[in-house]
PDB file of C-alpha atoms and ligand atoms in Angstrom:
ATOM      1  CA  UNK A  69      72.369  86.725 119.086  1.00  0.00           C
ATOM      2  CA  UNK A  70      70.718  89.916 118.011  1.00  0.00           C
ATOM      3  CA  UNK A  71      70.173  89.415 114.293  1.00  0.00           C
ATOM      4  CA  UNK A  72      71.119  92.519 111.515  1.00  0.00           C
ATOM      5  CA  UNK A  73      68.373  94.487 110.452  1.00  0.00           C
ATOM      6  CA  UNK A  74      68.860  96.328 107.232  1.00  0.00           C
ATOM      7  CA  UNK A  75      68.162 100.228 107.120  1.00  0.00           C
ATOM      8  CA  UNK A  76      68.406 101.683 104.308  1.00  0.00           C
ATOM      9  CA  UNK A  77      70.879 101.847 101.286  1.00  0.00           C
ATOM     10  CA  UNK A  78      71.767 104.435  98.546  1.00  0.00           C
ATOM     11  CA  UNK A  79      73.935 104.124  95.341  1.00  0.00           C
ATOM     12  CA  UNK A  80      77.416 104.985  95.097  1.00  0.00           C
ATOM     13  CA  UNK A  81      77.657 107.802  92.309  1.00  0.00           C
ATOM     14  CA  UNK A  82      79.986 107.290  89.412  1.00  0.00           C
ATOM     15  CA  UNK A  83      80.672 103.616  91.523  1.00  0.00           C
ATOM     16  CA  UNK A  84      77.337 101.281  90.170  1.00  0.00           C
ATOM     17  CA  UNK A  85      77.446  99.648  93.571  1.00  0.00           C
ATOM     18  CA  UNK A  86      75.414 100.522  97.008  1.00  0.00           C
ATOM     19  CA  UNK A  87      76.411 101.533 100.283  1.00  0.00           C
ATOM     20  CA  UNK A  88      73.990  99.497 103.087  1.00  0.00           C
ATOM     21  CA  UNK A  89      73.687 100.848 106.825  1.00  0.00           C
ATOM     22  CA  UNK A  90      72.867  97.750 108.916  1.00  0.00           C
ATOM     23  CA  UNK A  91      71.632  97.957 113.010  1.00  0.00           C
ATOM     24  CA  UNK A  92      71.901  94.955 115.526  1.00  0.00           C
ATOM     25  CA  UNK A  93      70.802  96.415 118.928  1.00  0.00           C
ATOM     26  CA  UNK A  94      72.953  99.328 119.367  1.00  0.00           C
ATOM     27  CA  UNK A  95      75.475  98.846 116.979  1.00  0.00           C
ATOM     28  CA  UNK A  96      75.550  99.839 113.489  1.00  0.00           C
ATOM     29  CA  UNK A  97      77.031  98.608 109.739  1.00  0.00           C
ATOM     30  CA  UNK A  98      77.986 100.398 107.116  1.00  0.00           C
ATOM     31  CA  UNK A  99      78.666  97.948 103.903  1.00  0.00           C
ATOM     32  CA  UNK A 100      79.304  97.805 100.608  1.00  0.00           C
ATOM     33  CA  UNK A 101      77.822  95.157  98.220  1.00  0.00           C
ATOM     34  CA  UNK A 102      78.602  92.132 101.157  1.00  0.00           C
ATOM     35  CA  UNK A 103      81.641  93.514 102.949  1.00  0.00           C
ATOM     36  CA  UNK A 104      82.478  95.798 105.646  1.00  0.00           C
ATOM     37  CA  UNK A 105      83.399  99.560 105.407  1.00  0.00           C
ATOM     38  CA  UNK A 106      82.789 100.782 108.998  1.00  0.00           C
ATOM     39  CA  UNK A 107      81.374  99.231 112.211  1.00  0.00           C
ATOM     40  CA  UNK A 108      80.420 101.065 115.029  1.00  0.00           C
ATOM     41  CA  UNK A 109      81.951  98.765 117.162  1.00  0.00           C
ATOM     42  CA  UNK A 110      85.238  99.550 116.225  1.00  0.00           C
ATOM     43  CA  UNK A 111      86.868 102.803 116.091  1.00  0.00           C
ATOM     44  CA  UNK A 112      90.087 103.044 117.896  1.00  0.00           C
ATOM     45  CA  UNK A 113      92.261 103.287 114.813  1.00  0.00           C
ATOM     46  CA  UNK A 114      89.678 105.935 112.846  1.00  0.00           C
ATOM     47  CA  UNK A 115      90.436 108.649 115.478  1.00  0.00           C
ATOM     48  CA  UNK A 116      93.972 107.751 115.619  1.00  0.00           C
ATOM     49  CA  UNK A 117      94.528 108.813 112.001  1.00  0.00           C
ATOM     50  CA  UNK A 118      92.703 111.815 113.067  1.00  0.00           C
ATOM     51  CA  UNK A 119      95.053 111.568 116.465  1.00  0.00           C
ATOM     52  CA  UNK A 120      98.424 111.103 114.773  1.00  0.00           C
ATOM     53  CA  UNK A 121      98.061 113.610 111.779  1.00  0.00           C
ATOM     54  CA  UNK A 122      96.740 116.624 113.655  1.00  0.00           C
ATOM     55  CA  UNK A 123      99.313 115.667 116.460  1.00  0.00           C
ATOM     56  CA  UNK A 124     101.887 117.149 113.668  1.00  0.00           C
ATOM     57  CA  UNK A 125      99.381 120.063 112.640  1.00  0.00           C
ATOM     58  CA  UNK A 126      96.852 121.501 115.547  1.00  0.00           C
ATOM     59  CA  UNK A 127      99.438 124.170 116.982  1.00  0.00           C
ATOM     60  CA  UNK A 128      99.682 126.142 113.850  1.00  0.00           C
ATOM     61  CA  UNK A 129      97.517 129.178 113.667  1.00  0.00           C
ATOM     62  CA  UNK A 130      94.198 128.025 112.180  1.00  0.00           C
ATOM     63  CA  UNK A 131      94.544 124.741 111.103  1.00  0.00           C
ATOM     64  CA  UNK A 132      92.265 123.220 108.070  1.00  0.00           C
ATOM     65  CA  UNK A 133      91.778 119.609 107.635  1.00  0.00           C
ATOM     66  CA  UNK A 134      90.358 118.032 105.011  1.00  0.00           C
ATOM     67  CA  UNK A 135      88.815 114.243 105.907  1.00  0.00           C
ATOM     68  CA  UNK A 136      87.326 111.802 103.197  1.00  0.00           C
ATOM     69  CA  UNK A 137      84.834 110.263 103.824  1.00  0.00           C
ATOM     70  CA  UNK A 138      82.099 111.075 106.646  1.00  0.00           C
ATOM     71  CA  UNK A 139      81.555 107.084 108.001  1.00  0.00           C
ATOM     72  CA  UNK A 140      80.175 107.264 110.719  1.00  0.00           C
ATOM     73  CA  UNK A 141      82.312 110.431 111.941  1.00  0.00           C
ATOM     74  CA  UNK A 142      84.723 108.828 114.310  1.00  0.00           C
ATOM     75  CA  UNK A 143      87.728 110.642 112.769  1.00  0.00           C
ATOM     76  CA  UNK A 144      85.876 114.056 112.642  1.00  0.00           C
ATOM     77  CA  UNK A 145      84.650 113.932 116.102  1.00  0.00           C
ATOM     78  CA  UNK A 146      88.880 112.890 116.840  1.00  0.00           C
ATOM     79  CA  UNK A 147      89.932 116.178 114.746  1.00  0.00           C
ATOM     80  CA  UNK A 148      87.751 118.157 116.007  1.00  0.00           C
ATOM     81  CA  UNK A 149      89.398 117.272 119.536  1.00  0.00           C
ATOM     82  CA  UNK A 150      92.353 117.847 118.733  1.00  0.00           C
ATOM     83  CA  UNK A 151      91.909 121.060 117.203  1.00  0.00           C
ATOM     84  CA  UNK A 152      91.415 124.826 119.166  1.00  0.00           C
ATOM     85  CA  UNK A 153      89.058 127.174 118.334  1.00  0.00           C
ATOM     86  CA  UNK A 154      90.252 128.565 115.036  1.00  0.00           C
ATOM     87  CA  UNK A 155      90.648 125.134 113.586  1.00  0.00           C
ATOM     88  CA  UNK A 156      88.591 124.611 110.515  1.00  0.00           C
ATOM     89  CA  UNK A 157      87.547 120.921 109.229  1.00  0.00           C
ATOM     90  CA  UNK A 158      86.102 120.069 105.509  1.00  0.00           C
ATOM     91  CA  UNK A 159      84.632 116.942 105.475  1.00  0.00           C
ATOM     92  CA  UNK A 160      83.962 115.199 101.806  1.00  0.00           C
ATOM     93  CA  UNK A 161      81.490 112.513 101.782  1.00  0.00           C
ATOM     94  CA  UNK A 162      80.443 110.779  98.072  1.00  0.00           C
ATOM     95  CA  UNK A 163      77.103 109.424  99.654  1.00  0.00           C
ATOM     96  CA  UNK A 164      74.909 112.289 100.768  1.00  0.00           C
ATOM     97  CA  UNK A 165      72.609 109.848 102.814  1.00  0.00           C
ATOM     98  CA  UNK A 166      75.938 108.772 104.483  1.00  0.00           C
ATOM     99  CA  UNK A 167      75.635 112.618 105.845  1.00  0.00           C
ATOM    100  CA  UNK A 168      71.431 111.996 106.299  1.00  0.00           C
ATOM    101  CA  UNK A 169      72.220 109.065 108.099  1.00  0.00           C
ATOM    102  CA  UNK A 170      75.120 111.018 110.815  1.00  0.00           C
ATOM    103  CA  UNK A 171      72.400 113.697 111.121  1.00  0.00           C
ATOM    104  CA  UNK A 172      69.621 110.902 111.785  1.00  0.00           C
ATOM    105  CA  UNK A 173      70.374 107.292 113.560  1.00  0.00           C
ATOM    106  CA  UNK A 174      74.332 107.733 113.711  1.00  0.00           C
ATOM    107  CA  UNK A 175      74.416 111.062 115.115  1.00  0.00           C
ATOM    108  CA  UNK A 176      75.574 109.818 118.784  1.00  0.00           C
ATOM    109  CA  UNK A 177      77.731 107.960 118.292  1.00  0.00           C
ATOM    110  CA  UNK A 178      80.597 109.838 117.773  1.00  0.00           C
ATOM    111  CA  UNK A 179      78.693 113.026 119.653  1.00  0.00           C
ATOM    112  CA  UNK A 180      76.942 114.798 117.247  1.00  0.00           C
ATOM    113  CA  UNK A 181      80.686 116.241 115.361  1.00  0.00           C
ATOM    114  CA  UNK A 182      78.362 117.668 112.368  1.00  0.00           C
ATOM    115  CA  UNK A 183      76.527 120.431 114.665  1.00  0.00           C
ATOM    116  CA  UNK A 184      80.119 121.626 115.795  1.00  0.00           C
ATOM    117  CA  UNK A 185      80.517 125.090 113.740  1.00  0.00           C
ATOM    118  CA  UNK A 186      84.021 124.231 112.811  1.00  0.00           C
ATOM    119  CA  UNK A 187      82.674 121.478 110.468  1.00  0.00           C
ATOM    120  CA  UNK A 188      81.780 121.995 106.351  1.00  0.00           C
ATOM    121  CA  UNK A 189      80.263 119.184 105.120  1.00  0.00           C
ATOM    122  CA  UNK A 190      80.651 118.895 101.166  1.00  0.00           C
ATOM    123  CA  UNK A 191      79.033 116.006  99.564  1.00  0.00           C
ATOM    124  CA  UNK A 192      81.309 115.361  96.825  1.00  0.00           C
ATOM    125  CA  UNK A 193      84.076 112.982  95.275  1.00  0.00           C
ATOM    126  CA  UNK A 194      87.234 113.959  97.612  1.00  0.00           C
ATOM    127  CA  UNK A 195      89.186 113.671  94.492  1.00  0.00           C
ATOM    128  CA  UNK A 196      87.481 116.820  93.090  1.00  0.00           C
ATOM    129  CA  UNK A 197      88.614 118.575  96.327  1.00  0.00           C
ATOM    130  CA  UNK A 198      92.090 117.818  95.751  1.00  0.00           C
ATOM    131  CA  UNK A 199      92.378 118.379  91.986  1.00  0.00           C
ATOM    132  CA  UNK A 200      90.929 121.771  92.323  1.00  0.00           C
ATOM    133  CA  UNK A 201      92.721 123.142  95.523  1.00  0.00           C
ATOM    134  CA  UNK A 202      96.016 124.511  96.047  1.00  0.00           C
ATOM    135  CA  UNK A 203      97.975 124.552  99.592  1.00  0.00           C
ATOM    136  CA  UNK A 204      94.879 124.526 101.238  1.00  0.00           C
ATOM    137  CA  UNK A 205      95.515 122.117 103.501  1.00  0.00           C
ATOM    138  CA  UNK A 206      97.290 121.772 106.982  1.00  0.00           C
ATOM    139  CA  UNK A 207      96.181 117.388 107.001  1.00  0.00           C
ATOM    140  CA  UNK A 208      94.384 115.304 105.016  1.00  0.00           C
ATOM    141  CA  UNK A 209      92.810 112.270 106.581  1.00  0.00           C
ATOM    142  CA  UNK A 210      91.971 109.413 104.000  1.00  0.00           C
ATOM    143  CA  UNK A 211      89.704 106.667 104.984  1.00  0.00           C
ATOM    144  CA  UNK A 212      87.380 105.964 102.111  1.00  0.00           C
ATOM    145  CA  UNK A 213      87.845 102.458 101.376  1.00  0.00           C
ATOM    146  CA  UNK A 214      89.635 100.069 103.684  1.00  0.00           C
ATOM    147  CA  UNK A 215      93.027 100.245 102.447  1.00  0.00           C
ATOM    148  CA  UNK A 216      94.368 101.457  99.021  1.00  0.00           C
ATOM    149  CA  UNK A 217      92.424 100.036  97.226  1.00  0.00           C
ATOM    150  CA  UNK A 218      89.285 101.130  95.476  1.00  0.00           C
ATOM    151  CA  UNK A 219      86.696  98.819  97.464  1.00  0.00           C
ATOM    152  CA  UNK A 220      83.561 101.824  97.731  1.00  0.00           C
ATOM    153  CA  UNK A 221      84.246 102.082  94.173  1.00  0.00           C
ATOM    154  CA  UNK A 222      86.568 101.135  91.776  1.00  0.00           C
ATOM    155  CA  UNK A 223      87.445 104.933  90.764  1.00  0.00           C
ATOM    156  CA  UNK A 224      88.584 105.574  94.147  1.00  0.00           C
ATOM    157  CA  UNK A 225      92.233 104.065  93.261  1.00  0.00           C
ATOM    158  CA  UNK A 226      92.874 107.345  91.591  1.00  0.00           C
ATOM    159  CA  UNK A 227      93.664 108.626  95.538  1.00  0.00           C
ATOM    160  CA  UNK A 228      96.070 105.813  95.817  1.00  0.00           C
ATOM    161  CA  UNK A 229      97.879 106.237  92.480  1.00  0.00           C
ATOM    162  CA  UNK A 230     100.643 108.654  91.631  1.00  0.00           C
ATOM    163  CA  UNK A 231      98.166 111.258  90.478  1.00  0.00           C
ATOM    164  CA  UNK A 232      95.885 111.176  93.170  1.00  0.00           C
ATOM    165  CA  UNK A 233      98.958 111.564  95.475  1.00  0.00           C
ATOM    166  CA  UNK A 234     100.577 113.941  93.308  1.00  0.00           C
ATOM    167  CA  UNK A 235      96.882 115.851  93.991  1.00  0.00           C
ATOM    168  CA  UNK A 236      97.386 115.391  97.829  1.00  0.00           C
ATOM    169  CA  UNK A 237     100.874 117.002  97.937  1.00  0.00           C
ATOM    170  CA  UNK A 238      99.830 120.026  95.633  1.00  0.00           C
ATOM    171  CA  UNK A 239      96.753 120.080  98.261  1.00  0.00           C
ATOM    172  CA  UNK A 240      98.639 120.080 101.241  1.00  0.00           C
ATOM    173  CA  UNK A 241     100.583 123.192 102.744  1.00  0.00           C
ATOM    174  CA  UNK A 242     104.055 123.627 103.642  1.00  0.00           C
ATOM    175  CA  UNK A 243     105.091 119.742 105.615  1.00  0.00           C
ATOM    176  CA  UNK A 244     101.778 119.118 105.730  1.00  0.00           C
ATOM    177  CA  UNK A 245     100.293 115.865 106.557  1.00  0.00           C
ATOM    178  CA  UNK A 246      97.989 112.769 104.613  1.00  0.00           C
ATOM    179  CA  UNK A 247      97.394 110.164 106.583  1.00  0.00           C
ATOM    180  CA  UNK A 248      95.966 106.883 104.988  1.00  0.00           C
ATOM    181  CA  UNK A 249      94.164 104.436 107.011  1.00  0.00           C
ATOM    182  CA  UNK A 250      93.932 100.602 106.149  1.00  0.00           C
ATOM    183  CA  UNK A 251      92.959  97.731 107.389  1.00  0.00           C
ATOM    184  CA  UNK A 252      96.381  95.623 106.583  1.00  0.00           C
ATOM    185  CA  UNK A 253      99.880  96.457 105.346  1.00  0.00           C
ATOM    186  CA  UNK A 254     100.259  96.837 101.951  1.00  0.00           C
ATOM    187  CA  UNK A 255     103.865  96.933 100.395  1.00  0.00           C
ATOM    188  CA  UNK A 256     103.124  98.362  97.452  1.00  0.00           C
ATOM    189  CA  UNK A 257     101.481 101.312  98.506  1.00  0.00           C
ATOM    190  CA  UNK A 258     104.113 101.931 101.376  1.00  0.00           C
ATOM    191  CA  UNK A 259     107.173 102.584  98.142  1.00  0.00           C
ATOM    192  CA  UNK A 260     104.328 105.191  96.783  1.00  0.00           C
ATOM    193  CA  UNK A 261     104.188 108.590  98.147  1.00  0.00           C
ATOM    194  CA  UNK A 262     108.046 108.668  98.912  1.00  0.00           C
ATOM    195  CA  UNK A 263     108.083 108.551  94.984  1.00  0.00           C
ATOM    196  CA  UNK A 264     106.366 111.860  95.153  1.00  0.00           C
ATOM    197  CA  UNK A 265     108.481 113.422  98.187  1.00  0.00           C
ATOM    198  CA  UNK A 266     106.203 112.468 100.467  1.00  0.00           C
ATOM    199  CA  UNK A 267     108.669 111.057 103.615  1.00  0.00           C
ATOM    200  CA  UNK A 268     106.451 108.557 104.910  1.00  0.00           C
ATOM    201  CA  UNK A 269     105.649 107.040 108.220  1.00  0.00           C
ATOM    202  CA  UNK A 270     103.819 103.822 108.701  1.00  0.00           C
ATOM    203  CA  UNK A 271     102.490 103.134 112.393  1.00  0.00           C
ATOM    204  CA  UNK A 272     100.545 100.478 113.549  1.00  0.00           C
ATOM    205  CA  UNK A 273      97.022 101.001 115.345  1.00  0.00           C
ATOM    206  CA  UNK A 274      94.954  98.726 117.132  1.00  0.00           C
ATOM    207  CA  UNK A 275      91.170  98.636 116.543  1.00  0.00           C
ATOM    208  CA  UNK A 276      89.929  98.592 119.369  1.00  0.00           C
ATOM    209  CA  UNK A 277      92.945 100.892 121.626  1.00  0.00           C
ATOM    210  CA  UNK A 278      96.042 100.506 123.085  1.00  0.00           C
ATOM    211  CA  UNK A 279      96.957  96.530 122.776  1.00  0.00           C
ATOM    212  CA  UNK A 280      93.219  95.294 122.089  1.00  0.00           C
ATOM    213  CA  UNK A 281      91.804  94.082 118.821  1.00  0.00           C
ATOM    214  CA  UNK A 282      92.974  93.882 115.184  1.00  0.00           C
ATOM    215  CA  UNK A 283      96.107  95.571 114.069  1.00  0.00           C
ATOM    216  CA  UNK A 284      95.474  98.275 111.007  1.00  0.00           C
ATOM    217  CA  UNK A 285      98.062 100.207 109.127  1.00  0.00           C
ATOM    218  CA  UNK A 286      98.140 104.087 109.302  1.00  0.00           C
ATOM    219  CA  UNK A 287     100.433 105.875 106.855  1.00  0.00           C
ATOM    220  CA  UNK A 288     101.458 109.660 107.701  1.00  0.00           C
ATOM    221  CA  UNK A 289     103.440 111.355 104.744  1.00  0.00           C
ATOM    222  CA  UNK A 290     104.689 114.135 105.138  1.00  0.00           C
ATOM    223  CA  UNK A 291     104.984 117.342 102.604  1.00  0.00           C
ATOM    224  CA  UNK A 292     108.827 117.721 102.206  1.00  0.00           C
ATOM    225  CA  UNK A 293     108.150 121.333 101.087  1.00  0.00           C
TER     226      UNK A 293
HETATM  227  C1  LIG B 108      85.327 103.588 106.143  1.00  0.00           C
HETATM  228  S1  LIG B 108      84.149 104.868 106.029  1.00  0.00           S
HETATM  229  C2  LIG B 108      84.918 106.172 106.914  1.00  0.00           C
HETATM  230  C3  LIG B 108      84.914 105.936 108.385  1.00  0.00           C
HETATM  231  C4  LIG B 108      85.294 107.187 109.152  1.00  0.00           C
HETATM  232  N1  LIG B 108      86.730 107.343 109.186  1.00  0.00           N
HETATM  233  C5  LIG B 108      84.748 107.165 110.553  1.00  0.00           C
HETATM  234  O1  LIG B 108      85.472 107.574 111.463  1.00  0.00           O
HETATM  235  O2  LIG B 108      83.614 106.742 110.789  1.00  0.00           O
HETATM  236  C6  LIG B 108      84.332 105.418 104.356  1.00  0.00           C
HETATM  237  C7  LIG B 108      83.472 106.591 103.977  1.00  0.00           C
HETATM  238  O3  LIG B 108      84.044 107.200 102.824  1.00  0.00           O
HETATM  239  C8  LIG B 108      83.019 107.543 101.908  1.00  0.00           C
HETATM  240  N2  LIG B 108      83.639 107.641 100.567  1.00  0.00           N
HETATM  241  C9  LIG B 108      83.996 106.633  99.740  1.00  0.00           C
HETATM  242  N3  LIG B 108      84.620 107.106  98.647  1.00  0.00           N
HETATM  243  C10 LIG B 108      84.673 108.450  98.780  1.00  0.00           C
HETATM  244  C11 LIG B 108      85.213 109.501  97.985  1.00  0.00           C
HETATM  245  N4  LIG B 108      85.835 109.251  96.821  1.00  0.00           N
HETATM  246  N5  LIG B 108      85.087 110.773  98.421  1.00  0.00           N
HETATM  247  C12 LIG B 108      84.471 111.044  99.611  1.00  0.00           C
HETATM  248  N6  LIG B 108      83.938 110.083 100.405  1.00  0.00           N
HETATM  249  C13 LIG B 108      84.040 108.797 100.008  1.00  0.00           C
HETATM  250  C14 LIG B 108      82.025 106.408 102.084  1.00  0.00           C
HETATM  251  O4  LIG B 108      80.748 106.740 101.565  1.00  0.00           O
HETATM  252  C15 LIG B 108      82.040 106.241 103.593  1.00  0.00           C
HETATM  253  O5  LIG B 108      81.148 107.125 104.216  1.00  0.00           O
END
C-alpha cells in the first residue's frame, strides 16, 4: 500500500482550522483537521448534484449557476456539461489555494473546468454571495462541508439554517434550484427549506455511479416562486 504524502495546507479564514491536500500515487485528499472533505477517488454523487439541478435549469436562455465550494471541481466540470454555450457558472471557493491547487496538481482530474471561459472563480465565503445577490441565480449547488453541518468551519451552518436558506431562495430566480449534497440523511435538515417554500426533493446517489459504492443524500428544493 502506497502510503499518503502530505502536500500542502492553508488556513480556513474566519474557520481557525486548516484544509490539508494529501497524494497517494494518483489519487488525491482533501481534509480538514483529520477527516475527509473530498477524495479523488470518489465523485459520482458530486456531478450528480451538478447532474440533477441543471437537469431542471440548462434549457433556459442563459443559465447562471452558482457552486460552493471549488473541491476538486468535479461538480463544475458536471455543470459545465450540462450547460450550452450561453451558460454562465460562478464558482465560490473560501480557500484560495483550494483554487492554486485546481490550477496546479488537481487540474486533470476533472479536465481542466477552470480554463473553460464560462467559469468565474470568486474566492470568497459563498454566504457573502448569497446575502448580497438578488434573483441571480438559475441553481445553486452546495457542497461545502459534507452534509449540513458546518464541518470546514463551524460558521458554515449559517447555509443550513433558516437564514442562510432564506438567502438561497432570495438568490435564486423564478423555481429555481439549490441542491445540497451530503454524505448521509439527515432528518432535520430534510423539514428545513419546505419551511421557507422551498418544495423539496431528496434523491439518493451512489458514490461511485449507478448501484456501486456508498449511498449519499442529494436535496433539490425548488423556488415555489
Ligand atoms: C467537499 S469539497 C467540494 C467538492 C466539489 N463538489 C467537487 O466536485 O470536487 C468542499 C469545498 O468547499 C470549500 N468551502 C468550504 N466552505 C466554504 C464556503 N463557506 N464558501 C465557499 N467555499 C467553501 C472548501 O474549501 C472545499 O474546497
Amino acid at each position: 500500500m502506497i502510503p499518503w504524502e502530505f502536500l500542502e495546507s492553508a488556513a480556513v479564514p474566519g474557520g481557525g482550522g486548516e484544509l490539508g491536500l494529501y497524494r497517494r500515487g494518483g489519487e488525491f485528499s482533501i481534509r480538514v483537521a483529520s477527516r475527509e472533505l473530498m477524495n479523488s477517488r470518489l465523485h459520482a454523487s458530486e456531478e450528480a448534484l451538478a447532474e440533477l439541478a441543471c437537469a431542471r435549469v440548462a434549457a433556459r436562455p442563459r443559465p447562471r449557476v452558482l457552486i460552493g465550494g471549488l473541491g476538486m471541481g468535479y461538480t463544475t466540470a458536471a455543470t459545465l456539461h450540462r450547460l450550452g454555450a450561453d451558460g454562465q457558472v460562478v464558482v465560490a471557493e473560501l480557500v484560495p489555494v483550494v483554487v492554486e491547487w485546481n490550477r496546479g496538481p488537481l487540474a486533470d482530474l476533472a479536465g481542466r473546468p477552470l480554463q473553460d471561459a464560462r467559469v468565474t472563480v470568486r474566492e470568497v465565503d459563498i454566504a457573502r454571495i448569497l446575502q448580497a445577490e438578488h434573483r441571480a441565480y438559475d441553481a445553486i449547488l452546495l457542497d461545502v462541508d459534507n452534509g449540513p453541518a458546518g464541518l470546514t468551519r463551524k460558521g458554515n451552518d449559517w447555509l443550513y439554517a433558516r437564514a442562510g436558506l432564506e438567502a438561497a431562495y432570495a438568490a435564486l430566480r423564478r423555481a429555481g434550484v439549490l441542491g445540497v449534497w451530503s454524505a448521509s440523511p439527515d432528518r432535520a435538515f430534510a423539514k428545513r427549506p419546505c419551511r421557507v417554500n422551498f418544495e423539496v426533493n431528496e434523491v439518493c446517489v451512489r458514490a461511485r455511479g449507478p448501484g456501486r459504492g456508498g449511498r449519499h443524500t442529494i436535496w433539490l428544493a425548488v423556488r415555489s416562486s
